[in-house]
mmCIF file of C-alpha atoms in Angstrom:
data_model
loop_
_atom_site.group_PDB
_atom_site.id
_atom_site.type_symbol
_atom_site.label_atom_id
_atom_site.label_comp_id
_atom_site.label_asym_id
_atom_site.label_seq_id
_atom_site.Cartn_x
_atom_site.Cartn_y
_atom_site.Cartn_z
ATOM 1 C CA UNK A 1 125.136 120.766 135.341
ATOM 2 C CA UNK A 2 128.458 119.546 133.945
ATOM 3 C CA UNK A 3 127.875 116.137 135.496
ATOM 4 C CA UNK A 4 124.510 115.835 133.766
ATOM 5 C CA UNK A 5 125.959 116.828 130.426
ATOM 6 C CA UNK A 6 128.793 114.319 130.783
ATOM 7 C CA UNK A 7 126.317 111.572 131.664
ATOM 8 C CA UNK A 8 124.245 112.341 128.599
ATOM 9 C CA UNK A 9 127.309 112.419 126.369
ATOM 10 C CA UNK A 10 128.514 109.163 127.893
ATOM 11 C CA UNK A 11 125.163 107.512 127.229
ATOM 12 C CA UNK A 12 125.152 108.690 123.632
ATOM 13 C CA UNK A 13 128.701 107.434 123.153
ATOM 14 C CA UNK A 14 127.808 104.020 124.551
ATOM 15 C CA UNK A 15 124.756 103.894 122.246
ATOM 16 C CA UNK A 16 126.925 104.632 119.214
ATOM 17 C CA UNK A 17 129.477 102.008 120.236
ATOM 18 C CA UNK A 18 126.726 99.421 120.763
ATOM 19 C CA UNK A 19 125.273 100.139 117.344
ATOM 20 C CA UNK A 20 128.726 99.940 115.738
ATOM 21 C CA UNK A 21 129.441 96.564 117.360
ATOM 22 C CA UNK A 22 125.998 95.389 116.302
ATOM 23 C CA UNK A 23 126.666 96.258 112.654
ATOM 24 C CA UNK A 24 130.133 94.684 112.703
ATOM 25 C CA UNK A 25 128.697 91.461 114.090
ATOM 26 C CA UNK A 26 126.118 91.371 111.328
ATOM 27 C CA UNK A 27 128.793 91.932 108.679
ATOM 28 C CA UNK A 28 130.979 89.126 110.065
ATOM 29 C CA UNK A 29 128.144 86.630 110.264
ATOM 30 C CA UNK A 30 126.839 87.472 106.801
ATOM 31 C CA UNK A 31 130.291 87.032 105.233
ATOM 32 C CA UNK A 32 130.844 83.792 107.123
ATOM 33 C CA UNK A 33 127.547 82.106 106.423
ATOM 34 C CA UNK A 34 124.757 83.360 104.236
ATOM 35 C CA UNK A 35 123.125 79.974 103.675
ATOM 36 C CA UNK A 36 119.504 79.591 104.809
ATOM 37 C CA UNK A 37 119.158 77.035 107.624
ATOM 38 C CA UNK A 38 117.461 73.735 106.642
ATOM 39 C CA UNK A 39 117.525 74.913 103.042
ATOM 40 C CA UNK A 40 114.935 77.590 103.821
ATOM 41 C CA UNK A 41 115.117 81.375 103.782
ATOM 42 C CA UNK A 42 115.496 82.998 107.192
ATOM 43 C CA UNK A 43 113.030 85.889 107.290
ATOM 44 C CA UNK A 44 112.789 88.402 110.140
ATOM 45 C CA UNK A 45 109.764 90.660 110.530
ATOM 46 C CA UNK A 46 108.937 93.485 112.921
ATOM 47 C CA UNK A 47 105.213 93.939 113.620
ATOM 48 C CA UNK A 48 102.786 91.102 114.177
ATOM 49 C CA UNK A 49 100.787 92.159 111.105
ATOM 50 C CA UNK A 50 103.782 91.740 108.839
ATOM 51 C CA UNK A 51 104.739 88.469 110.540
ATOM 52 C CA UNK A 52 101.291 87.053 109.829
ATOM 53 C CA UNK A 53 101.451 88.253 106.231
ATOM 54 C CA UNK A 54 104.815 86.614 105.559
ATOM 55 C CA UNK A 55 103.586 83.370 107.135
ATOM 56 C CA UNK A 56 100.680 83.336 104.712
ATOM 57 C CA UNK A 57 102.879 83.982 101.670
ATOM 58 C CA UNK A 58 105.980 82.025 102.687
ATOM 59 C CA UNK A 59 104.189 79.033 104.152
ATOM 60 C CA UNK A 60 106.405 76.054 104.910
ATOM 61 C CA UNK A 61 109.178 77.262 102.598
ATOM 62 C CA UNK A 62 110.595 79.923 104.943
ATOM 63 C CA UNK A 63 111.765 80.208 108.539
ATOM 64 C CA UNK A 64 110.065 83.251 110.100
ATOM 65 C CA UNK A 65 111.155 85.133 113.218
ATOM 66 C CA UNK A 66 108.956 88.014 114.409
ATOM 67 C CA UNK A 67 110.580 90.610 116.656
ATOM 68 C CA UNK A 68 107.369 91.948 118.196
ATOM 69 C CA UNK A 69 104.635 90.011 119.923
ATOM 70 C CA UNK A 70 101.026 90.613 120.906
ATOM 71 C CA UNK A 71 100.413 93.916 122.675
ATOM 72 C CA UNK A 72 103.821 95.352 121.730
ATOM 73 C CA UNK A 73 103.933 99.009 120.746
ATOM 74 C CA UNK A 74 106.170 99.383 117.642
ATOM 75 C CA UNK A 75 106.495 103.146 118.190
ATOM 76 C CA UNK A 76 108.538 102.546 121.347
ATOM 77 C CA UNK A 77 110.132 99.179 120.598
ATOM 78 C CA UNK A 78 113.891 98.765 121.085
ATOM 79 C CA UNK A 79 115.958 95.867 119.754
ATOM 80 C CA UNK A 80 117.069 93.335 122.394
ATOM 81 C CA UNK A 81 120.118 91.064 122.342
ATOM 82 C CA UNK A 82 117.883 88.261 121.121
ATOM 83 C CA UNK A 83 116.746 90.436 118.243
ATOM 84 C CA UNK A 84 120.376 90.984 117.241
ATOM 85 C CA UNK A 85 120.841 87.230 116.837
ATOM 86 C CA UNK A 86 117.716 86.993 114.687
ATOM 87 C CA UNK A 87 118.780 89.900 112.488
ATOM 88 C CA UNK A 88 122.257 88.427 112.085
ATOM 89 C CA UNK A 89 120.848 85.188 110.670
ATOM 90 C CA UNK A 90 118.261 86.851 108.446
ATOM 91 C CA UNK A 91 118.352 86.540 104.656
ATOM 92 C CA UNK A 92 115.468 89.014 104.374
ATOM 93 C CA UNK A 93 114.059 91.590 106.806
ATOM 94 C CA UNK A 94 110.579 93.017 106.298
ATOM 95 C CA UNK A 95 109.351 96.004 108.282
ATOM 96 C CA UNK A 96 106.562 98.571 108.024
ATOM 97 C CA UNK A 97 108.624 101.730 107.591
ATOM 98 C CA UNK A 98 107.156 105.251 107.417
ATOM 99 C CA UNK A 99 108.827 105.707 110.830
ATOM 100 C CA UNK A 100 106.464 103.317 112.633
ATOM 101 C CA UNK A 101 109.387 101.425 114.170
ATOM 102 C CA UNK A 102 111.035 104.652 115.293
ATOM 103 C CA UNK A 103 113.614 103.125 117.647
ATOM 104 C CA UNK A 104 114.750 100.594 115.030
ATOM 105 C CA UNK A 105 115.194 102.981 112.108
ATOM 106 C CA UNK A 106 118.850 103.792 112.883
ATOM 107 C CA UNK A 107 119.674 100.091 113.156
ATOM 108 C CA UNK A 108 118.020 99.355 109.811
ATOM 109 C CA UNK A 109 119.752 102.279 108.131
ATOM 110 C CA UNK A 110 123.150 101.022 109.306
ATOM 111 C CA UNK A 111 122.328 97.524 108.126
ATOM 112 C CA UNK A 112 121.308 98.798 104.724
ATOM 113 C CA UNK A 113 124.570 100.636 104.222
ATOM 114 C CA UNK A 114 126.855 97.931 105.611
ATOM 115 C CA UNK A 115 125.309 94.560 104.868
ATOM 116 C CA UNK A 116 121.792 93.780 103.643
ATOM 117 C CA UNK A 117 118.953 96.140 102.824
ATOM 118 C CA UNK A 118 115.811 95.609 104.948
ATOM 119 C CA UNK A 119 112.554 95.962 103.019
ATOM 120 C CA UNK A 120 110.289 98.774 104.256
ATOM 121 C CA UNK A 121 106.915 97.715 102.846
ATOM 122 C CA UNK A 122 105.260 101.057 103.587
ATOM 123 C CA UNK A 123 107.854 102.876 101.487
ATOM 124 C CA UNK A 124 106.662 100.939 98.431
ATOM 125 C CA UNK A 125 103.253 102.626 98.524
ATOM 126 C CA UNK A 126 102.285 105.619 96.404
ATOM 127 C CA UNK A 127 103.022 108.548 98.710
ATOM 128 C CA UNK A 128 100.415 110.683 96.929
ATOM 129 C CA UNK A 129 97.681 108.445 98.360
ATOM 130 C CA UNK A 130 98.911 108.382 101.969
ATOM 131 C CA UNK A 131 97.505 110.440 104.828
ATOM 132 C CA UNK A 132 99.787 113.284 105.872
ATOM 133 C CA UNK A 133 101.193 113.646 109.368
ATOM 134 C CA UNK A 134 102.975 116.399 111.287
ATOM 135 C CA UNK A 135 104.061 113.900 113.937
ATOM 136 C CA UNK A 136 106.476 111.820 111.832
ATOM 137 C CA UNK A 137 109.611 112.780 109.930
ATOM 138 C CA UNK A 138 108.164 111.016 106.895
ATOM 139 C CA UNK A 139 105.106 113.303 107.084
ATOM 140 C CA UNK A 140 102.865 110.269 106.596
ATOM 141 C CA UNK A 141 100.592 108.322 108.923
ATOM 142 C CA UNK A 142 102.343 104.912 109.165
ATOM 143 C CA UNK A 143 99.289 102.823 110.143
ATOM 144 C CA UNK A 144 98.687 101.792 106.527
ATOM 145 C CA UNK A 145 97.661 98.176 107.256
ATOM 146 C CA UNK A 146 94.204 99.447 108.216
ATOM 147 C CA UNK A 147 93.493 99.993 104.529
ATOM 148 C CA UNK A 148 93.180 96.469 103.135
ATOM 149 C CA UNK A 149 94.127 97.721 99.662
ATOM 150 C CA UNK A 150 97.533 98.699 101.036
ATOM 151 C CA UNK A 151 97.904 95.333 102.744
ATOM 152 C CA UNK A 152 97.295 93.678 99.385
ATOM 153 C CA UNK A 153 100.218 95.674 98.030
ATOM 154 C CA UNK A 154 102.302 94.463 100.961
ATOM 155 C CA UNK A 155 101.424 90.893 99.970
ATOM 156 C CA UNK A 156 102.518 91.451 96.380
ATOM 157 C CA UNK A 157 105.853 92.950 97.459
ATOM 158 C CA UNK A 158 106.552 90.094 99.884
ATOM 159 C CA UNK A 159 105.816 87.578 97.111
ATOM 160 C CA UNK A 160 108.139 89.405 94.742
ATOM 161 C CA UNK A 161 111.024 89.542 97.220
ATOM 162 C CA UNK A 162 110.677 85.907 98.341
ATOM 163 C CA UNK A 163 110.513 84.728 94.723
ATOM 164 C CA UNK A 164 113.624 86.673 93.740
ATOM 165 C CA UNK A 165 115.597 85.342 96.712
ATOM 166 C CA UNK A 166 114.284 81.780 96.437
ATOM 167 C CA UNK A 167 113.207 81.120 92.808
ATOM 168 C CA UNK A 168 112.950 77.367 93.489
ATOM 169 C CA UNK A 169 109.763 77.998 95.479
ATOM 170 C CA UNK A 170 108.447 80.937 93.440
ATOM 171 C CA UNK A 171 105.383 78.995 92.262
ATOM 172 C CA UNK A 172 104.454 78.191 95.850
ATOM 173 C CA UNK A 173 104.794 81.825 96.878
ATOM 174 C CA UNK A 174 102.631 82.950 93.982
ATOM 175 C CA UNK A 175 99.944 80.367 94.752
ATOM 176 C CA UNK A 176 99.937 81.411 98.414
ATOM 177 C CA UNK A 177 99.665 85.059 97.395
ATOM 178 C CA UNK A 178 96.671 84.356 95.161
ATOM 179 C CA UNK A 179 94.895 82.442 97.925
ATOM 180 C CA UNK A 180 95.598 85.161 100.499
ATOM 181 C CA UNK A 181 94.485 87.994 98.228
ATOM 182 C CA UNK A 182 91.195 86.136 97.720
ATOM 183 C CA UNK A 183 90.778 85.974 101.503
ATOM 184 C CA UNK A 184 91.414 89.700 101.763
ATOM 185 C CA UNK A 185 88.780 90.362 99.087
ATOM 186 C CA UNK A 186 86.262 88.323 101.076
ATOM 187 C CA UNK A 187 87.242 90.184 104.243
ATOM 188 C CA UNK A 188 86.572 93.561 102.608
ATOM 189 C CA UNK A 189 83.137 92.437 101.477
ATOM 190 C CA UNK A 190 82.242 91.011 104.887
ATOM 191 C CA UNK A 191 83.350 94.121 106.774
ATOM 192 C CA UNK A 192 81.372 96.424 104.495
ATOM 193 C CA UNK A 193 78.268 94.353 105.202
ATOM 194 C CA UNK A 194 78.778 94.623 108.967
ATOM 195 C CA UNK A 195 79.404 98.382 108.810
ATOM 196 C CA UNK A 196 76.272 98.939 106.730
ATOM 197 C CA UNK A 197 74.227 97.938 109.801
ATOM 198 C CA UNK A 198 75.510 101.039 111.623
ATOM 199 C CA UNK A 199 73.785 104.367 110.775
ATOM 200 C CA UNK A 200 76.126 106.830 109.078
ATOM 201 C CA UNK A 201 75.678 109.478 111.759
ATOM 202 C CA UNK A 202 77.013 107.048 114.375
ATOM 203 C CA UNK A 203 80.225 106.233 112.512
ATOM 204 C CA UNK A 204 82.532 108.215 114.785
ATOM 205 C CA UNK A 205 85.466 106.303 116.251
ATOM 206 C CA UNK A 206 87.255 107.690 119.328
ATOM 207 C CA UNK A 207 90.391 105.803 120.433
ATOM 208 C CA UNK A 208 93.572 106.257 122.461
ATOM 209 C CA UNK A 209 95.710 107.379 119.494
ATOM 210 C CA UNK A 210 95.245 108.012 115.784
ATOM 211 C CA UNK A 211 95.923 104.499 114.493
ATOM 212 C CA UNK A 212 92.656 104.213 112.576
ATOM 213 C CA UNK A 213 92.750 107.046 110.034
ATOM 214 C CA UNK A 214 93.192 104.664 107.092
ATOM 215 C CA UNK A 215 90.343 102.549 108.422
ATOM 216 C CA UNK A 216 88.190 105.668 108.600
ATOM 217 C CA UNK A 217 89.094 106.664 105.055
ATOM 218 C CA UNK A 218 88.377 103.199 103.664
ATOM 219 C CA UNK A 219 85.092 102.646 105.517
ATOM 220 C CA UNK A 220 83.778 106.222 105.900
ATOM 221 C CA UNK A 221 84.285 106.697 109.645
ATOM 222 C CA UNK A 222 85.210 109.944 111.347
ATOM 223 C CA UNK A 223 88.216 109.036 113.490
ATOM 224 C CA UNK A 224 89.547 110.945 116.506
ATOM 225 C CA UNK A 225 92.573 109.834 118.526
ATOM 226 C CA UNK A 226 93.400 111.258 121.938
ATOM 227 C CA UNK A 227 97.210 110.989 121.678
ATOM 228 C CA UNK A 228 97.836 111.761 118.031
ATOM 229 C CA UNK A 229 99.567 109.386 115.624
ATOM 230 C CA UNK A 230 102.427 108.248 117.841
ATOM 231 C CA UNK A 231 102.136 106.759 121.312
ATOM 232 C CA UNK A 232 105.423 108.525 122.062
ATOM 233 C CA UNK A 233 103.362 111.691 122.571
ATOM 234 C CA UNK A 234 101.093 112.022 125.593
ATOM 235 C CA UNK A 235 97.676 113.584 125.780
ATOM 236 C CA UNK A 236 97.411 116.639 128.023
ATOM 237 C CA UNK A 237 94.547 117.923 130.130
ATOM 238 C CA UNK A 238 93.497 120.312 127.367
ATOM 239 C CA UNK A 239 93.331 117.430 124.859
ATOM 240 C CA UNK A 240 91.106 115.438 127.211
ATOM 241 C CA UNK A 241 88.763 118.379 127.853
ATOM 242 C CA UNK A 242 88.484 119.233 124.169
ATOM 243 C CA UNK A 243 87.695 115.668 123.163
ATOM 244 C CA UNK A 244 85.194 115.215 126.012
ATOM 245 C CA UNK A 245 83.290 118.246 124.715
ATOM 246 C CA UNK A 246 83.312 116.717 121.224
ATOM 247 C CA UNK A 247 81.905 113.429 122.563
ATOM 248 C CA UNK A 248 79.068 115.242 124.310
ATOM 249 C CA UNK A 249 78.306 117.408 121.272
ATOM 250 C CA UNK A 250 78.151 114.403 118.935
ATOM 251 C CA UNK A 251 76.337 112.223 121.490
ATOM 252 C CA UNK A 252 78.884 109.434 121.027
ATOM 253 C CA UNK A 253 77.840 106.273 122.805
ATOM 254 C CA UNK A 254 81.213 104.539 123.205
ATOM 255 C CA UNK A 255 84.966 105.116 123.085
ATOM 256 C CA UNK A 256 87.681 102.486 122.759
ATOM 257 C CA UNK A 257 90.832 101.259 124.474
ATOM 258 C CA UNK A 258 93.721 99.886 122.371
ATOM 259 C CA UNK A 259 95.575 96.670 123.178
ATOM 260 C CA UNK A 260 99.051 98.211 122.781
ATOM 261 C CA UNK A 261 98.316 101.506 124.578
ATOM 262 C CA UNK A 262 97.733 101.944 128.362
ATOM 263 C CA UNK A 263 94.007 102.369 129.021
ATOM 264 C CA UNK A 264 94.445 105.165 131.561
ATOM 265 C CA UNK A 265 94.090 107.883 128.893
ATOM 266 C CA UNK A 266 90.721 106.593 127.731
ATOM 267 C CA UNK A 267 89.579 106.151 131.327
ATOM 268 C CA UNK A 268 90.563 109.782 131.976
ATOM 269 C CA UNK A 269 88.508 110.805 128.949
ATOM 270 C CA UNK A 270 85.519 108.832 130.210
ATOM 271 C CA UNK A 271 85.846 110.524 133.605
ATOM 272 C CA UNK A 272 85.997 113.965 131.979
ATOM 273 C CA UNK A 273 82.737 113.284 130.123
ATOM 274 C CA UNK A 274 81.098 112.066 133.330
ATOM 275 C CA UNK A 275 82.242 115.202 135.208
ATOM 276 C CA UNK A 276 80.183 117.236 132.750
ATOM 277 C CA UNK A 277 77.012 115.288 133.513
ATOM 278 C CA UNK A 278 77.141 112.842 130.580
ATOM 279 C CA UNK A 279 77.947 109.180 130.162
ATOM 280 C CA UNK A 280 80.103 107.395 127.591
ATOM 281 C CA UNK A 281 80.883 103.693 127.635
ATOM 282 C CA UNK A 282 84.215 102.039 126.984
ATOM 283 C CA UNK A 283 83.097 99.935 124.055
ATOM 284 C CA UNK A 284 85.921 97.417 124.225
ATOM 285 C CA UNK A 285 89.573 96.946 123.384
ATOM 286 C CA UNK A 286 90.684 97.298 119.768
ATOM 287 C CA UNK A 287 93.820 95.863 118.224
ATOM 288 C CA UNK A 288 95.755 98.738 116.683
ATOM 289 C CA UNK A 289 99.553 98.446 116.468
ATOM 290 C CA UNK A 290 99.670 94.722 117.242
ATOM 291 C CA UNK A 291 97.566 91.609 116.717
ATOM 292 C CA UNK A 292 96.068 89.462 119.466
ATOM 293 C CA UNK A 293 97.640 86.402 121.061
ATOM 294 C CA UNK A 294 99.134 83.790 118.786
ATOM 295 C CA UNK A 295 96.811 80.847 118.215
ATOM 296 C CA UNK A 296 93.635 82.952 118.441
ATOM 297 C CA UNK A 297 91.547 84.399 115.627
ATOM 298 C CA UNK A 298 92.648 87.882 116.681
ATOM 299 C CA UNK A 299 96.243 86.727 116.333
ATOM 300 C CA UNK A 300 95.817 86.918 112.555
ATOM 301 C CA UNK A 301 95.391 90.027 110.432
ATOM 302 C CA UNK A 302 92.034 88.852 109.062
ATOM 303 C CA UNK A 303 90.699 87.795 112.464
ATOM 304 C CA UNK A 304 91.901 91.038 114.071
ATOM 305 C CA UNK A 305 90.183 93.192 111.475
ATOM 306 C CA UNK A 306 86.882 91.333 111.767
ATOM 307 C CA UNK A 307 87.006 91.467 115.573
ATOM 308 C CA UNK A 308 87.712 95.211 115.525
ATOM 309 C CA UNK A 309 84.856 96.023 113.186
ATOM 310 C CA UNK A 310 82.340 93.906 115.081
ATOM 311 C CA UNK A 311 83.444 95.495 118.379
ATOM 312 C CA UNK A 312 83.134 99.010 116.975
ATOM 313 C CA UNK A 313 79.758 98.502 115.320
ATOM 314 C CA UNK A 314 78.171 96.664 118.262
ATOM 315 C CA UNK A 315 79.296 99.336 120.742
ATOM 316 C CA UNK A 316 78.199 102.323 118.657
ATOM 317 C CA UNK A 317 74.725 101.074 117.676
#
């Protein structure tokens, strides 16, 4: 018993020391050299959605380093040594906030108090419009990028911050913002047209975890996630049985895997439905907490959203 306690305390002590050293390193590097490399701003981002957004606004005028790649779960992500180097060199850090990047929050808080202040884009939103959550300390669902109106606000904030830090290229940032906002407007219109082909009584989306509540609110879908809002929580047998009964009652044709969440939970749900004498298909894999592979259409926010909606509608028809 005492050995276990000492091991835990030792681990916590090491974690605190590591974080302290990390912050000191950042302070030293920032004091020593705060000049953007190649005359460009060094921007670090967390999620793939935010990385894609900053690329669209910053264009060729910024150096962008994304911490997370395709298929990475931001709920469980921990900073690596390579990430430390990227954060050290950063002039600006953009992240989602609202406790999405749970394991990085302490690092960002220390950075804000000691050196630079990372920009939590989700914290800029009107909290009165957000969906509440009992699973996060913020009491808000952090998956706000699935409401395109919120993503537009992200774009405006990124433009504002880049322009303040690099006024020489402010006109470029503003022009890029205008072009990207127009693309987002077109995306909204296109998605609404696709969704209109699906009868309203079939607009029920069942996925591995509750990443799609903002999507449901924006496009009038009933959304049910097996794991809740955070992938850090696991679905139990009772959750699976309860949701399988719901699927049978509503005669839902398909349920969906998520690219950043192990598919075993959805497969268990499918098996539970089958054990009760019914069938439900796995309608495909949706991109939830991360985009697809770089260089593909799904590797962009716009391409991801269109792919998701087409996958959902085609499977539920």
